[in-house]
Structures are given as structure tokens and as C-alpha cells.
CSV table of C-alpha atoms in Angstrom, one decimal:
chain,number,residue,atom,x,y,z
A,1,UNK,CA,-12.1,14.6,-6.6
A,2,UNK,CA,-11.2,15.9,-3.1
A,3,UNK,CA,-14.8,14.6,-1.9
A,4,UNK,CA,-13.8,11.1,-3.8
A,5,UNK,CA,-10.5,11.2,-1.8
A,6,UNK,CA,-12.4,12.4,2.1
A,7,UNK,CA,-15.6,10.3,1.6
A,8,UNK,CA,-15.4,7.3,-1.0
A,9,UNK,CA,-17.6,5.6,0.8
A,10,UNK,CA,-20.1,8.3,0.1
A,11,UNK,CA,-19.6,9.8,-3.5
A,12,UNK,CA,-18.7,6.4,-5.2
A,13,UNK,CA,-20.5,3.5,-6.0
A,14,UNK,CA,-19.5,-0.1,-5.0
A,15,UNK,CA,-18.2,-1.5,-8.4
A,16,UNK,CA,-15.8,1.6,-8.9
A,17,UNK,CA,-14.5,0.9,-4.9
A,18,UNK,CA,-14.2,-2.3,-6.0
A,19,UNK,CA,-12.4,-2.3,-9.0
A,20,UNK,CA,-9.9,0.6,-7.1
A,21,UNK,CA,-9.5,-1.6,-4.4
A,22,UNK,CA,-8.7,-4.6,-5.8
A,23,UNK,CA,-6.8,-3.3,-9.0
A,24,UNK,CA,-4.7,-1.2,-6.0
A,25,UNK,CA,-4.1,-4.9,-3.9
A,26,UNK,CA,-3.0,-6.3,-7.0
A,27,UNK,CA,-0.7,-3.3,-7.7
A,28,UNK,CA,0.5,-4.0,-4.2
A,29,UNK,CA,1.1,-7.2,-4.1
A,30,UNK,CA,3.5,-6.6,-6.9
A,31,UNK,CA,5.3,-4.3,-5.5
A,32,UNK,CA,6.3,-6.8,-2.5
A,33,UNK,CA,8.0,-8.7,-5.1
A,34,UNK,CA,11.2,-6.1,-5.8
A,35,UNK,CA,11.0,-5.2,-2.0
A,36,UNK,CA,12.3,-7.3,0.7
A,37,UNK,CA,9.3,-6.4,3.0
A,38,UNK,CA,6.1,-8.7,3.7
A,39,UNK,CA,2.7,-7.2,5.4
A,40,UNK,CA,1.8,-10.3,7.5
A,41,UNK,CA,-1.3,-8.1,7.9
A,42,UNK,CA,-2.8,-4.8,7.4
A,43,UNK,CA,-0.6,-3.1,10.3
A,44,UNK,CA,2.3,-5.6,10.2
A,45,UNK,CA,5.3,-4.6,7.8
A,46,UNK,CA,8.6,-6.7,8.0
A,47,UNK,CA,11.7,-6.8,6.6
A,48,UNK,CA,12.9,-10.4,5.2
A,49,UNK,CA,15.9,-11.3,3.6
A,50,UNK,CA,14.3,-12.9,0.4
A,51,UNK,CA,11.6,-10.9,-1.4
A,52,UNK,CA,8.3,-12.8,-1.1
A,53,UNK,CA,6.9,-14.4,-4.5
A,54,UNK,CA,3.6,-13.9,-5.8
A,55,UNK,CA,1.6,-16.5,-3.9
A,56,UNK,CA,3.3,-15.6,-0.7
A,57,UNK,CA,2.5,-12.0,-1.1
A,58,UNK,CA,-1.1,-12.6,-2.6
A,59,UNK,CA,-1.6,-15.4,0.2
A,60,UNK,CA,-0.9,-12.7,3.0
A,61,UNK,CA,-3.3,-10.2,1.4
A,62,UNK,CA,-5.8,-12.7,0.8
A,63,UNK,CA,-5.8,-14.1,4.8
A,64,UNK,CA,-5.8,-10.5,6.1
A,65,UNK,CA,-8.1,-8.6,3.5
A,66,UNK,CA,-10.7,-12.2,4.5
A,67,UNK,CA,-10.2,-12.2,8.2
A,68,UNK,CA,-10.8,-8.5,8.2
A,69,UNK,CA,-13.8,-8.5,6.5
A,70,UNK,CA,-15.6,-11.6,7.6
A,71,UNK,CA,-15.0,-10.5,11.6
A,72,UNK,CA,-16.7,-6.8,10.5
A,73,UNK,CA,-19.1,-8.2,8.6
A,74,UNK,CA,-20.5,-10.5,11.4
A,75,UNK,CA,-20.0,-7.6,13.9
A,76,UNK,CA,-21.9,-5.3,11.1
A,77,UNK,CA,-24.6,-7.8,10.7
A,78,UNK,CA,-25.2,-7.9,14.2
A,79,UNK,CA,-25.6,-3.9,14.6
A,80,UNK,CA,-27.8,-4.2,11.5
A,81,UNK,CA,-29.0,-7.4,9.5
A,82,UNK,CA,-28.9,-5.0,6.3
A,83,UNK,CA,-25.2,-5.0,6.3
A,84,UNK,CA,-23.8,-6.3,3.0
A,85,UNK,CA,-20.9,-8.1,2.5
A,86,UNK,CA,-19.4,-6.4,-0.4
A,87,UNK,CA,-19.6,-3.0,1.5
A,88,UNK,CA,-17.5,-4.0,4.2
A,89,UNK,CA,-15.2,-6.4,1.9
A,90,UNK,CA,-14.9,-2.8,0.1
A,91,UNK,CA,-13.8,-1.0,3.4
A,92,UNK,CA,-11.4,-3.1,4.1
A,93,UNK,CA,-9.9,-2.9,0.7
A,94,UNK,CA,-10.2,1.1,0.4
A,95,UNK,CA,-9.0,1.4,3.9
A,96,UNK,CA,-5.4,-1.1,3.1
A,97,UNK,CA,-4.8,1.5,0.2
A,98,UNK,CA,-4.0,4.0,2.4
A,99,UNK,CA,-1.1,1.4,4.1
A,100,UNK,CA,0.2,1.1,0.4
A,101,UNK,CA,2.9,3.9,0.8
A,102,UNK,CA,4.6,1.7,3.0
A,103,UNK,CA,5.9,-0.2,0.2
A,104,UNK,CA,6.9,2.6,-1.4
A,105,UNK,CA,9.5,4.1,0.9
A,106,UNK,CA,12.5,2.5,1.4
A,107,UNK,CA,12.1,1.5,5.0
A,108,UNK,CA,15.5,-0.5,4.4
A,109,UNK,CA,16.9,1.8,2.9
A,110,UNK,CA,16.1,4.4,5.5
A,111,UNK,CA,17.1,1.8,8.5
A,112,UNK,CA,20.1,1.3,6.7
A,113,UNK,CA,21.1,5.2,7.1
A,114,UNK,CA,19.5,5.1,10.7
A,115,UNK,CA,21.8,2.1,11.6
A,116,UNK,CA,25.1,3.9,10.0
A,117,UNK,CA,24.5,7.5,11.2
A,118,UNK,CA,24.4,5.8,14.7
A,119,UNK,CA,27.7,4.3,14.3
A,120,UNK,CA,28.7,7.5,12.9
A,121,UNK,CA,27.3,9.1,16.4
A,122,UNK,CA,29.1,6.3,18.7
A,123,UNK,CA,32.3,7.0,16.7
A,124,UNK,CA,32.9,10.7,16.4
A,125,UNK,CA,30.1,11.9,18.7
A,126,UNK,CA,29.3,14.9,16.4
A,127,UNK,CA,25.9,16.6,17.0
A,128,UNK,CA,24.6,17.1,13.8
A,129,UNK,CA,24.8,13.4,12.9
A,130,UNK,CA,22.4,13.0,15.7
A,131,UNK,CA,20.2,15.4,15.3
A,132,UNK,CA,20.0,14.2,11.6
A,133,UNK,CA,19.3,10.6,12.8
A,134,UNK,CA,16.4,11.4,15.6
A,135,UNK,CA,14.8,13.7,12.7
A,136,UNK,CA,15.1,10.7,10.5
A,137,UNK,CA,13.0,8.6,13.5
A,138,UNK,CA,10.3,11.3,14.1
A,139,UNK,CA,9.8,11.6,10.3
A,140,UNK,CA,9.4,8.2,9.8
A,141,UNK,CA,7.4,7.4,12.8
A,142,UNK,CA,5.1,10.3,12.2
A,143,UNK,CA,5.1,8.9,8.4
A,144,UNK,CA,3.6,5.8,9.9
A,145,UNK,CA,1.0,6.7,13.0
A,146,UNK,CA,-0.1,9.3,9.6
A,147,UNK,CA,-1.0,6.0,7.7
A,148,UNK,CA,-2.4,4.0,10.2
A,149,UNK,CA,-4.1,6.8,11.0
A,150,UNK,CA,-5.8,6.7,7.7
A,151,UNK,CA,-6.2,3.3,7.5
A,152,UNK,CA,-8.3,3.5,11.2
A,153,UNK,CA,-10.6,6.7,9.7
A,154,UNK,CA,-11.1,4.9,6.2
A,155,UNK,CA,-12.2,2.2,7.7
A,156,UNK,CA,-14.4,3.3,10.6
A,157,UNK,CA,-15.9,5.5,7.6
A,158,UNK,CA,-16.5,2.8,5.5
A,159,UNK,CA,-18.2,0.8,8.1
A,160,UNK,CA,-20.5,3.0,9.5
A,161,UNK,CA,-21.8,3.4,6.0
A,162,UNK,CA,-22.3,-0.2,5.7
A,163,UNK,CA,-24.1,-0.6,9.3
A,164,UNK,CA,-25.6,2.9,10.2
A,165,UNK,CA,-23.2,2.4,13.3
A,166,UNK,CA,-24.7,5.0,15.9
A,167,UNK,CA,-24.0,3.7,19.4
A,168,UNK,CA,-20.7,4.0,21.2
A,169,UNK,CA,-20.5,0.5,22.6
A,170,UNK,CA,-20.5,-0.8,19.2
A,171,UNK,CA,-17.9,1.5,18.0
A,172,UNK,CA,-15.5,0.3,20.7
A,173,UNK,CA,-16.5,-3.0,20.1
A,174,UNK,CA,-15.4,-2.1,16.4
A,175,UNK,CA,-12.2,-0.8,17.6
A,176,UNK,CA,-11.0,-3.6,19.6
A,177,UNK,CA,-12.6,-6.4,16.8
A,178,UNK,CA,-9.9,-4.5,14.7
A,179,UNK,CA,-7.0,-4.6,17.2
A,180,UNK,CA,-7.9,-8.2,18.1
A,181,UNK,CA,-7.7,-9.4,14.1
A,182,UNK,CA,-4.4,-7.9,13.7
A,183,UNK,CA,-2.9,-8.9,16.2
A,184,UNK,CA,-3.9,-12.8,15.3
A,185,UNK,CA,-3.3,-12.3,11.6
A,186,UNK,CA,0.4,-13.0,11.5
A,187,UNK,CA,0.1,-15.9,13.7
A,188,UNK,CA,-1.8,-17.4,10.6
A,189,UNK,CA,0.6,-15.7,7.7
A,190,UNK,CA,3.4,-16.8,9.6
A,191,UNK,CA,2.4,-20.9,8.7
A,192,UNK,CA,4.1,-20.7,4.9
């Protein structure tokens, strides 16, 4: 199990990644629904004031988990025309799993305390209360680069199973493919 967990790419087959991935997205997608959080994309969270619906949150999963995928596949099939397309589609879904605890912690909820133990900090000036917020901060934004974290090594992992990536201008090419798709995905998620 610990080797399924490290290397999935390696010790399981494509229709078990699959049906984890996808049963996983679909899991996810209903958990946006009691939340008041949207992923525009794979490293955008935000906070709304209406819970998405369905479509909204399956559209946003759909138009990242496709942009994603179609950008590494072409880059894939140029580093190797033997790159399929389900491998990397199944990167990309293995690798978002690991962003899936963000829906589960209740980043509202824990802004919420943030916002009033900083009040509580302005008002009495007591030191405890801010050492008790700026732990909250670190935990939470070590919490996060953690995930992302994951999400960047399950994905480079995935991929250079799926290409045989071995030179280092294709890895940073990789890199900054990835960086460049998230950072356009919202500007399409944004539209509805």
C-alpha cells in the first residue's frame, strides 16, 4: 500500500488510476457543493459567498483537469511520440487528489478565527492571542506549500512515466508549461 501511495504511477495499472481519479473528482466536486469555496483551477482555491452548484463545480474541474492534460500531453508527445493520452489525463487526475484536502479544512472557518484573534490582538494587545494567530498562519501555509507540493511531485512523477522525460530542458519546460496553465485557467473559469 505505501508503494501504491509513493509511486502509483508505477505499481498500478491505468484503469484502477482511473477509476481512483475520477471517482476522487467526482467526490470532490461534491464536496464544493456544502462549501463556499471554488478551485478556479488546480492551485486556485477561493472563497465565494454562494456555494457553487454541480455544473459550476464540475465545469471548473472539467476546464482545468482538460487544459492540464491536453498542454502535457502535446509537450509529452513532443519529448516522445509514444506518449498516451490516458497516462497523462491520469497524472493530472492522481496528481489533483492530493489538492483534495483543501476542501476539507475549513479555510473559512479558520480565516474566520484568524480575522477575530486579530481584532482580539488590536484590542487588548495580549501576546498569547498573537502568538496563537501567527501559529495559525504558519500551520496553514505550511498546510498548503505541503499540498502543492504533492500535487508538483505527483505530477512530475506521473509524467515522466508517461514520456521517459530525461533531459533537463524538458523538465523546465514542464515546469513553466504548468505555471503558465494555471495561471490562465481562471481567466477561462471565471466566464460563468
Amino acid at each position: 500500500m505505501k508503494k501504491l501511495i509513493l509511486q502509483p504511477f508505477v505499481y498500478a495499472q491505468e484503469k484502477r488510476l482511473l477509476l481512483i481519479g475520477l471517482s476522487m473528482a467526482f467526490l470532490g466536486c461534491l464536496l464544493q457543493l456544502t462549501r463556499n469555496l471554488r478551485l478556479f483551477s488546480s492551485l486556485q482555491v477561493k472563497s465565494v459567498t454562494v456555494p457553487p452548484t454541480l455544473l459550476q463545480s464540475i465545469a471548473d474541474f472539467g476546464i482545468s483537469t482538460f487544459a492540464l492534460t491536453l498542454s502535457l500531453f502535446i509537450l509529452g508527445y513532443y519529448i516522445n511520440a509514444k506518449t498516451r493520452l490516458i497516462d497523462i489525463f491520469n497524472t493530472v487526475l492522481i496528481a489533483k487528489i492530493a489538492l483534495s484536502p483543501l476542501l476539507i479544512i475549513p479555510l473559512d472557518y479558520a480565516m474566520d478565527l484568524l480575522a477575530n484573534l486579530e481584532e482580539q490582538v488590536k484590542e487588548d494587545q495580549k501576546m498569547w492571542v498573537d502568538f496563537l494567530s501567527m501559529f495559525l498562519h504558519i500551520t496553514l501555509a505550511a498546510l498548503v506549500v505541503v499540498l502543492c507540493i504533492l500535487f508538483g511531485r505527483y505530477l512530475y512523477q506521473g509524467f515522466k512515466t508517461a514520456t521517459h522525460l530525461k533531459k533537463k530542458t524538458h523538465l523546465i519546460v514542464f515546469v513553466l508549461l504548468v505555471f503558465l496553465v494555471e495561471l490562465c485557467i481562471p481567466s477561462l473559469t471565471n466566464l460563468y
